[in-house]
Coordinates of N, CA and C in Angstrom, one line a residue:
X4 N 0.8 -1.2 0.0 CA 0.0 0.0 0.0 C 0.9 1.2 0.0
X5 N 0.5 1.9 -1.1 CA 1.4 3.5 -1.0 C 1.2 4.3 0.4
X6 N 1.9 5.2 0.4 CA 1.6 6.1 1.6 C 0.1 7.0 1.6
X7 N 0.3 7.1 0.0 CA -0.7 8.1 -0.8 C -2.3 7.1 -0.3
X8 N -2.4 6.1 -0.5 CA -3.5 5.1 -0.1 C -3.8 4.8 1.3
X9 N -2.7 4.8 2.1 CA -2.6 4.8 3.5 C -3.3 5.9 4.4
X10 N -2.7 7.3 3.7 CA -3.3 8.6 4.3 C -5.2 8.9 3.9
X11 N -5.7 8.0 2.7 CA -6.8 8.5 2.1 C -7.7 7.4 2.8
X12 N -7.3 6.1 3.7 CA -7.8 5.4 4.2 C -7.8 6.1 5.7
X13 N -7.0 6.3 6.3 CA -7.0 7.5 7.7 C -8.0 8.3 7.3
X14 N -8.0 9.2 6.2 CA -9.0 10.3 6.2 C -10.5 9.7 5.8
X15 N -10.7 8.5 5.4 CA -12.1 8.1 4.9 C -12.7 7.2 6.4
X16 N -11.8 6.9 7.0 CA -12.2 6.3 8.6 C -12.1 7.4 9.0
X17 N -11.7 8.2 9.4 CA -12.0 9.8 10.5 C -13.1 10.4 9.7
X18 N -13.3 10.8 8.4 CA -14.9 11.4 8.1 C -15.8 10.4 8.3
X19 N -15.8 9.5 8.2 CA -17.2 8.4 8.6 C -17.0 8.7 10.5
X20 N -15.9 8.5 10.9 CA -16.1 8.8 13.0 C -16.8 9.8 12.5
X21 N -16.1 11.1 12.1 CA -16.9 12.1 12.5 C -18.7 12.3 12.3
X22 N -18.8 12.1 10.9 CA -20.1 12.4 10.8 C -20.8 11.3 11.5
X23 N -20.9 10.4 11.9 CA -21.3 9.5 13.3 C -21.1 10.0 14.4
X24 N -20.4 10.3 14.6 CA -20.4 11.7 16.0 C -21.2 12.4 16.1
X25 N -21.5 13.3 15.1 CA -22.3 14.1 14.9 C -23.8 13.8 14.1
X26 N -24.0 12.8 14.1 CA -25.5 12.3 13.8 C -26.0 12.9 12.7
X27 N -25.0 12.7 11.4 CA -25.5 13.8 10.1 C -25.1 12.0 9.4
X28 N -26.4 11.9 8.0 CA -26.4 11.3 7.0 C -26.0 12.0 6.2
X29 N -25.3 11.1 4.9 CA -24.2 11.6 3.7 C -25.2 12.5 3.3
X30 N -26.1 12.7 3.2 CA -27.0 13.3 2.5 C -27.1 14.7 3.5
X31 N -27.4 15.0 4.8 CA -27.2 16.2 5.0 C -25.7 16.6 5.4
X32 N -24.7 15.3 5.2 CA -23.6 16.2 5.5 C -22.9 16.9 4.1
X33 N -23.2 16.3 3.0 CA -23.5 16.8 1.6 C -23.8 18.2 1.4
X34 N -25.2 18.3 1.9 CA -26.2 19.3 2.3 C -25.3 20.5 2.4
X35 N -25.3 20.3 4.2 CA -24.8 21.1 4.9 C -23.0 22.0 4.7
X36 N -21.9 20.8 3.7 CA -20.5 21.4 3.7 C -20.5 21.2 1.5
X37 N -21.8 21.3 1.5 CA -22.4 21.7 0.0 C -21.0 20.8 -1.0
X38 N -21.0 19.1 -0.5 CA -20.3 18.3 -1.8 C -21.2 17.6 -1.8
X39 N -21.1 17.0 -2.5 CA -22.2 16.2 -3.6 C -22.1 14.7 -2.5
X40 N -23.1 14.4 -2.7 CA -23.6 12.6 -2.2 C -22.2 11.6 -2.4
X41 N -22.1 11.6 -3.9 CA -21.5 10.8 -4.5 C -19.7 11.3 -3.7
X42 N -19.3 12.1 -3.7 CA -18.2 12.6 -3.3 C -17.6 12.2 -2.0
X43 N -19.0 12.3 -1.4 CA -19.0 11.7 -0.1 C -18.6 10.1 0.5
X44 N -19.9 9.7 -0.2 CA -19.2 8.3 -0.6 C -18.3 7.5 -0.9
X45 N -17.8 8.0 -2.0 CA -16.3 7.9 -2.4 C -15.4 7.8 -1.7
X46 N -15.5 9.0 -0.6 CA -14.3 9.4 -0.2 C -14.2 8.5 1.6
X47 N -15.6 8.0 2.1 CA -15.9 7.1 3.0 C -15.0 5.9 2.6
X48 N -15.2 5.6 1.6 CA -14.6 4.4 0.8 C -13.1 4.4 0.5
X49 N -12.6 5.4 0.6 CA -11.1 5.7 0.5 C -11.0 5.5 -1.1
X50 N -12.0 6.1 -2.0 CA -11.9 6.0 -3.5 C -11.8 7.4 -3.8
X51 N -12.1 8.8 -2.9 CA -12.1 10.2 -3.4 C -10.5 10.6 -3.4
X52 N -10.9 12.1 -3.6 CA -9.3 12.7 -4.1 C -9.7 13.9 -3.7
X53 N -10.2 14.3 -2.5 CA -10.9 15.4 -2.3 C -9.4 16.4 -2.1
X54 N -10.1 17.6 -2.5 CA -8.9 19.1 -2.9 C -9.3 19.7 -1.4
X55 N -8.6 20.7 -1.2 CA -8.2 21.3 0.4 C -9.4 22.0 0.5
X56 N -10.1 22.6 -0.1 CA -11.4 23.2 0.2 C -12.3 22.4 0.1
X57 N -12.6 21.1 -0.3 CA -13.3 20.5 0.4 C -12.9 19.8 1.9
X58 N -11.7 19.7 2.0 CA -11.6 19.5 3.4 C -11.9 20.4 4.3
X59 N -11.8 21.4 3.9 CA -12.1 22.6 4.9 C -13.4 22.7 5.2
X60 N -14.2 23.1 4.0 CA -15.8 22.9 4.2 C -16.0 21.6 4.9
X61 N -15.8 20.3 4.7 CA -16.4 18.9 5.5 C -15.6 19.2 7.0
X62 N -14.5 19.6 7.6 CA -13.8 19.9 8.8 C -14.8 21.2 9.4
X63 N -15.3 22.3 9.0 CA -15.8 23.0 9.2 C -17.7 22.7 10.0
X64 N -17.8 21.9 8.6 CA -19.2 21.4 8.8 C -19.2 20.0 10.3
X65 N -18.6 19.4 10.2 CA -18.2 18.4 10.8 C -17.5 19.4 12.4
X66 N -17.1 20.2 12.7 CA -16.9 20.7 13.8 C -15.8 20.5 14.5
X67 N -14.3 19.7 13.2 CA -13.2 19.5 13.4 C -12.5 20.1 12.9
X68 N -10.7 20.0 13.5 CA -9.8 20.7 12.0 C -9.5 19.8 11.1
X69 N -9.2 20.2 10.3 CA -8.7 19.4 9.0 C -7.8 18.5 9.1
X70 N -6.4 18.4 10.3 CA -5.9 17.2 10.7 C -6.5 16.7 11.6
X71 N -7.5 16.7 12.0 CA -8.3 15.7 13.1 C -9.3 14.9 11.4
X72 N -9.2 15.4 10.6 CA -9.6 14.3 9.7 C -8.5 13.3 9.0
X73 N -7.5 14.3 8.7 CA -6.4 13.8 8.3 C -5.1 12.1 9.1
X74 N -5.2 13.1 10.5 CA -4.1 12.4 11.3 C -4.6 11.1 11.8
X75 N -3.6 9.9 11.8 CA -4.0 8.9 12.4 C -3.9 9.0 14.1
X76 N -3.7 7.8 14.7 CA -3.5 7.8 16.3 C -2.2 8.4 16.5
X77 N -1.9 9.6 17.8 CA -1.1 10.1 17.9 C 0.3 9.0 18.7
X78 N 1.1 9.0 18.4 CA 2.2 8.2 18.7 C 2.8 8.4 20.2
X79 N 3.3 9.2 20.9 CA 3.5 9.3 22.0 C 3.5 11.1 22.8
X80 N 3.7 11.7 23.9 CA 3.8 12.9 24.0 C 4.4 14.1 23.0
X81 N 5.3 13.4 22.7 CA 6.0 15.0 22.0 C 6.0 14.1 20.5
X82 N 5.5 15.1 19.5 CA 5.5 15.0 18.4 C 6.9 15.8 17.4
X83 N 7.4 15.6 16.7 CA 8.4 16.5 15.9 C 7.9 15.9 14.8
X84 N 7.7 17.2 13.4 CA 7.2 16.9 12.4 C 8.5 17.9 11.7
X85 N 8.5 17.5 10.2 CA 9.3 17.7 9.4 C 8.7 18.4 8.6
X86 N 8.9 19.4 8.1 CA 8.2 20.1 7.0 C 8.0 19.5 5.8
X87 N 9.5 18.5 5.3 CA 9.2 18.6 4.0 C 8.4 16.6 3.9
X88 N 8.0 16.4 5.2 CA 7.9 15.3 5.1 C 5.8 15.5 4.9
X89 N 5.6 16.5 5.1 CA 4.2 16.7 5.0 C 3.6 17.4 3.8
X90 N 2.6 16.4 3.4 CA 2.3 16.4 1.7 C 1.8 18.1 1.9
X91 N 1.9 19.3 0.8 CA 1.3 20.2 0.9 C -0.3 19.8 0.7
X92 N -1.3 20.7 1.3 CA -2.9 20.2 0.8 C -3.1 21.2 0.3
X93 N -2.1 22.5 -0.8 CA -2.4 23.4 -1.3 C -1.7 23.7 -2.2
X94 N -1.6 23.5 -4.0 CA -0.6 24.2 -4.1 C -0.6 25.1 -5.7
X95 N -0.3 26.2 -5.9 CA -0.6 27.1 -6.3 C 0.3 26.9 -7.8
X96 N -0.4 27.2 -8.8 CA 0.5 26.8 -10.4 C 1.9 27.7 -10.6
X97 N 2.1 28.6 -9.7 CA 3.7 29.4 -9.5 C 4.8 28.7 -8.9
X98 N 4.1 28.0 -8.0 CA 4.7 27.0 -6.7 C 4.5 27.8 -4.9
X99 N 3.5 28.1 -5.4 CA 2.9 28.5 -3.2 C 2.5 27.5 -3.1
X100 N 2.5 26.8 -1.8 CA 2.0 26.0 -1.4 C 1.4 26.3 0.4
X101 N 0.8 25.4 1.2 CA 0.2 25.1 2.3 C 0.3 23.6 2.8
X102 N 1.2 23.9 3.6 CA 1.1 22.6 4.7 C 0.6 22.9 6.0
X103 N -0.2 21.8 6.1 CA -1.0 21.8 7.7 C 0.2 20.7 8.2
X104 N 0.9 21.3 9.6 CA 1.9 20.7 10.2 C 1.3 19.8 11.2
X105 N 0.6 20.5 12.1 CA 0.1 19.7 13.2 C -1.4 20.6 13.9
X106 N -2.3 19.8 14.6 CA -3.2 20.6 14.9 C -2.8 20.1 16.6
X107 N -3.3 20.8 17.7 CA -3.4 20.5 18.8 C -4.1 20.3 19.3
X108 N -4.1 19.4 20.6 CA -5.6 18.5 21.1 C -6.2 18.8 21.8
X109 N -7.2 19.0 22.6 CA -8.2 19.6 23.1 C -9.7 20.4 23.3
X110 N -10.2 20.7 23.8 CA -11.4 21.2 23.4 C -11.5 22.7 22.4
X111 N -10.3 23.1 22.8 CA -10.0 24.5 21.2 C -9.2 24.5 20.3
X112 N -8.8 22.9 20.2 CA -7.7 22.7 19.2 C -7.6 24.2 18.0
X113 N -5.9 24.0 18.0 CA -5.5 25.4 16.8 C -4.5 24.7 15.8
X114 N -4.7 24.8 15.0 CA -3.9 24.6 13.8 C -2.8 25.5 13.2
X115 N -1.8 24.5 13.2 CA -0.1 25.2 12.7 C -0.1 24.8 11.4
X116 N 0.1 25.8 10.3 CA 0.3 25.9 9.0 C 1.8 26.5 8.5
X117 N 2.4 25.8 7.5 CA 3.2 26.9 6.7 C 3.0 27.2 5.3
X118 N 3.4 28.4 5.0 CA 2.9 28.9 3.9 C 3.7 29.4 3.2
X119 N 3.8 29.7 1.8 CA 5.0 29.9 0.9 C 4.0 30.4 -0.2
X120 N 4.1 31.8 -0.5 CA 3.2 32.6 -1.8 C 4.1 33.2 -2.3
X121 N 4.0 32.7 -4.1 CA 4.9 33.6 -4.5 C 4.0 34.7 -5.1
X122 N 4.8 35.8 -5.8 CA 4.9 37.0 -5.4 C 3.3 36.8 -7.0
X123 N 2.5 37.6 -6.6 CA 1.4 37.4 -7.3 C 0.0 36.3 -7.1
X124 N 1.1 35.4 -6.5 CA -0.2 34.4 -6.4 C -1.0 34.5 -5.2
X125 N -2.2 33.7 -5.7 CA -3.0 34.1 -4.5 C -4.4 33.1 -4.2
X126 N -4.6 32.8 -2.9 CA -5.3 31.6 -2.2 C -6.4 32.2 -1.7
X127 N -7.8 32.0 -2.5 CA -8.8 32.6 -1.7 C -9.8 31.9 -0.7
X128 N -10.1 31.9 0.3 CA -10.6 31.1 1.2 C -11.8 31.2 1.6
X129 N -12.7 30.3 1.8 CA -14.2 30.9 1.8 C -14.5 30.7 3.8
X130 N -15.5 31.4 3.8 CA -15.3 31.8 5.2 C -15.6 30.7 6.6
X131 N -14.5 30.3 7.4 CA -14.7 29.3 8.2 C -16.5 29.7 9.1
X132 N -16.7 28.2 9.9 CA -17.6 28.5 10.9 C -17.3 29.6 12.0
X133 N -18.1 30.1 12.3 CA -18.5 31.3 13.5 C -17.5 30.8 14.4
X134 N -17.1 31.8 14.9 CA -15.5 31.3 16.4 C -14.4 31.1 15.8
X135 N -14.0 31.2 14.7 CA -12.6 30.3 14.4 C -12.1 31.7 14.0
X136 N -10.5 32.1 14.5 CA -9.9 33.3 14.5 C -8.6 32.4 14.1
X137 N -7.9 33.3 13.0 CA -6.7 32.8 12.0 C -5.7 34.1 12.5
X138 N -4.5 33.6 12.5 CA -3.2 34.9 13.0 C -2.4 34.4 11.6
X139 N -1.3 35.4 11.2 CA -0.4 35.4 9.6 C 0.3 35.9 10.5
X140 N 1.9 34.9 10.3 CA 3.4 35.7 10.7 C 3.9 35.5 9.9
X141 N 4.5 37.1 8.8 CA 5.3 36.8 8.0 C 6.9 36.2 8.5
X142 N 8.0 35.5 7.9 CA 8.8 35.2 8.3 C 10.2 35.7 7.5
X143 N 9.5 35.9 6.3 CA 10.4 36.7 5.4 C 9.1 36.9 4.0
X144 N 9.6 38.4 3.4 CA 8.9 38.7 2.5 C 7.4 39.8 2.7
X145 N 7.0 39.5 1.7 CA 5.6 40.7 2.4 C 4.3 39.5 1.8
X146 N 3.2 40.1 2.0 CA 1.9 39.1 1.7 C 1.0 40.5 1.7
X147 N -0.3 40.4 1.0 CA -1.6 41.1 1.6 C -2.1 40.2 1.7
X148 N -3.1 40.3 2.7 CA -4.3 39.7 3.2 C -5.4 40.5 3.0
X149 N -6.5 40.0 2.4 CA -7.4 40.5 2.1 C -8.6 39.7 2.9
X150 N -9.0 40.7 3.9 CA -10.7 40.2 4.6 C -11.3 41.3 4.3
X151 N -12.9 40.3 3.7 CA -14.1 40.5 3.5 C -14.0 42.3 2.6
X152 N -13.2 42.1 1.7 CA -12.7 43.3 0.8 C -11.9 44.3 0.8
X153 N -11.5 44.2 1.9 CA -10.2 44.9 2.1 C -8.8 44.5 2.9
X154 N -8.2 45.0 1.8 CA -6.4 44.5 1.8 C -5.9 44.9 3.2
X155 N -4.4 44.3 3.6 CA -3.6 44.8 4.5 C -2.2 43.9 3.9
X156 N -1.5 45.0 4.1 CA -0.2 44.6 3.8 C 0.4 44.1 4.7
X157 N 1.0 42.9 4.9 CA 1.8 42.2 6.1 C 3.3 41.5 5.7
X158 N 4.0 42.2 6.4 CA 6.1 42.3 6.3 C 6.3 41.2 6.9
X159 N 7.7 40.7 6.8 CA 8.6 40.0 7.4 C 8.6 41.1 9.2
X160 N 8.4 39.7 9.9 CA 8.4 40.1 11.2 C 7.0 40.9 12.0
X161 N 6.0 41.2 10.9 CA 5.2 41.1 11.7 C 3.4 40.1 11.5
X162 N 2.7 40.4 12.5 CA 1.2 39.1 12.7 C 0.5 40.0 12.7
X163 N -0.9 39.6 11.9 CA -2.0 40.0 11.9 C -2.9 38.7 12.1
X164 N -4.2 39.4 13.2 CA -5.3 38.4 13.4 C -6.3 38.5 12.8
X165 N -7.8 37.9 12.5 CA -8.7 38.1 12.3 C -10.0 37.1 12.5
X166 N -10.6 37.7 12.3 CA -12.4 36.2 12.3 C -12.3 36.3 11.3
X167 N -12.0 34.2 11.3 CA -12.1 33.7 10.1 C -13.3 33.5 8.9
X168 N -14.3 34.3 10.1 CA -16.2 33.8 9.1 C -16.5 34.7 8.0
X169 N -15.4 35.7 8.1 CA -15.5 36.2 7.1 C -15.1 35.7 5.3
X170 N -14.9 36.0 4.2 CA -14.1 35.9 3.1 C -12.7 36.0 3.4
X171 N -11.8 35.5 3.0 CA -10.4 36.0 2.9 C -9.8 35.4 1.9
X172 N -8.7 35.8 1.5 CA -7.5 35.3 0.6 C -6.3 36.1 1.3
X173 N -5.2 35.3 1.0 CA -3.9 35.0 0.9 C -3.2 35.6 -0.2
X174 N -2.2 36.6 -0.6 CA -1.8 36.5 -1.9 C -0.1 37.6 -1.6
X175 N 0.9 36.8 -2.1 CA 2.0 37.0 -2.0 C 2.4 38.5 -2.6
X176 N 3.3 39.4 -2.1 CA 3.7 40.9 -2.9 C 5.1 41.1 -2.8
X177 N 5.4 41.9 -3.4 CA 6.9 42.1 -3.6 C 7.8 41.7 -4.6
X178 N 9.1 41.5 -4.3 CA 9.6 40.5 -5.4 C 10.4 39.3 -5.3
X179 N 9.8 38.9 -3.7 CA 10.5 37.6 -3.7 C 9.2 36.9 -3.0
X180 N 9.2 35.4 -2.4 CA 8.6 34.8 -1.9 C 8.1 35.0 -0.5
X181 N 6.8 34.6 -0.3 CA 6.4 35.3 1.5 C 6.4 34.1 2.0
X182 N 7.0 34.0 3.4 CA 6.9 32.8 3.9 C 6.5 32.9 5.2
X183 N 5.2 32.3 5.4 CA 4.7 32.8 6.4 C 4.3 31.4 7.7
X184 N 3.8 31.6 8.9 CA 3.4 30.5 9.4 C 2.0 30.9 10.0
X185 N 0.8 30.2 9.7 CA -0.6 30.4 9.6 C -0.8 29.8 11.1
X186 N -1.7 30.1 12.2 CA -2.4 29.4 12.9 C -4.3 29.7 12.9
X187 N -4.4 28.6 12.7 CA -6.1 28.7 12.7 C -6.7 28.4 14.1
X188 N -7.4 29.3 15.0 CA -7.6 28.6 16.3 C -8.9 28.0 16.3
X189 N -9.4 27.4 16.1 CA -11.3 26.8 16.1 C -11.7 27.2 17.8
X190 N -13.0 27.0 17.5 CA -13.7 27.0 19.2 C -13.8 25.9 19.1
X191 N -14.0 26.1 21.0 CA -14.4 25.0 21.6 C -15.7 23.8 21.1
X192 N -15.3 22.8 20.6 CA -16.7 21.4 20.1 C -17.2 21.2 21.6
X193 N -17.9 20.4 20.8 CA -19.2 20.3 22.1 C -18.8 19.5 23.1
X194 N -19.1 19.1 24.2 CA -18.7 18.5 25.7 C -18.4 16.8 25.1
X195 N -17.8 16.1 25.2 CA -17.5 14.7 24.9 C -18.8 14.4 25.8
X196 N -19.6 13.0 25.3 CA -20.6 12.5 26.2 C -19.6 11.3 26.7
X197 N -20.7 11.0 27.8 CA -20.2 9.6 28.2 C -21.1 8.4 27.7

């Protein structure tokens, strides 16, 4: 089994947990994170190929992050991940890309991203569930960020926050590459039952 087959089986067992968690049929979870029946299915099945914004919509709808659909069982306390060892789930025909590194566990789990836009390109994002606040550290280079229609320019060395329910995109400026590190914080999910 490839690794590529390995990971799409993790992620088609973690969306079936989930949406059993949450007491939604393929049909309203379809509905509700607006992909098709068939898509769904598939992807239960470990037969889809779903692209990053549909993970985001089904993680979104579903009331998790995107590596709680992604990640298998966690291996012991301390985790160390490798950048280049983590497939990008984004990547842009200039060469930007987005890797989701790791998410953290808990009832407000937040999500660590890295990001790499080159100069022109640009990632438009459609607007998370209600509660979820995103922070941008440039690390070198410049970026604008654009929420809900209006730009802001963001340098090497500094962070801007915002609520994510809005529209936003991502898009690199200058004349070199922006390399930035994204955290997404979600709210708190609902009380674990017993």
């Amino acid at each position: 089994m490839t690794e590529a087959d390995a990971a799409l089986r993790v992620l088609a067992h973690n969306v079936r947990a989930a949406r059993s968690r949450a007491g939604l049929s393929l049909d309203e979870l379809g509905r509700r994170a607006k992909v098709s029946k068939g898509a769904l299915v598939a992807l239960e099945k470990a037969q889809g190929n779903p692209n990053f914004a549909t993970l985001v919509r089904l993680a979104d709808t579903l009331g998790v992050s995107v590596s709680a659909l992604m990640e298998g069982r966690a291996e012991g306390r301390v985790r160390v991940i490798t950048g280049t060892t983590v497939m990008p789930l984004w990547t842009g025909p200039q060469g930007s890309e987005a890797r989701l590194m790791l998410t953290t566990s808990g009832p407000a789990p937040t999500e660590v991203w890295r990001w790499k836009l080159q100069p022109g390109e640009e990632y438009p994002s459609h607007p998370h569930q209600a509660g979820v606040v995103e922070t941008v550290s440039v690390t070198a280079g410049r970026m604008i960020l654009v929420v809900d229609g209006t730009e802001y320019s963001v340098e090497a060395e500094q962070t801007a926050t915002f609520h994510g329910d809005a529209p936003h995109a991502y898009r690199g400026a200058g004349a070199e590459a922006c390399h930035l590190i994204m955290t997404v914080h979600l709210p708190p999910g609902p009380a674990p039952t017993s």
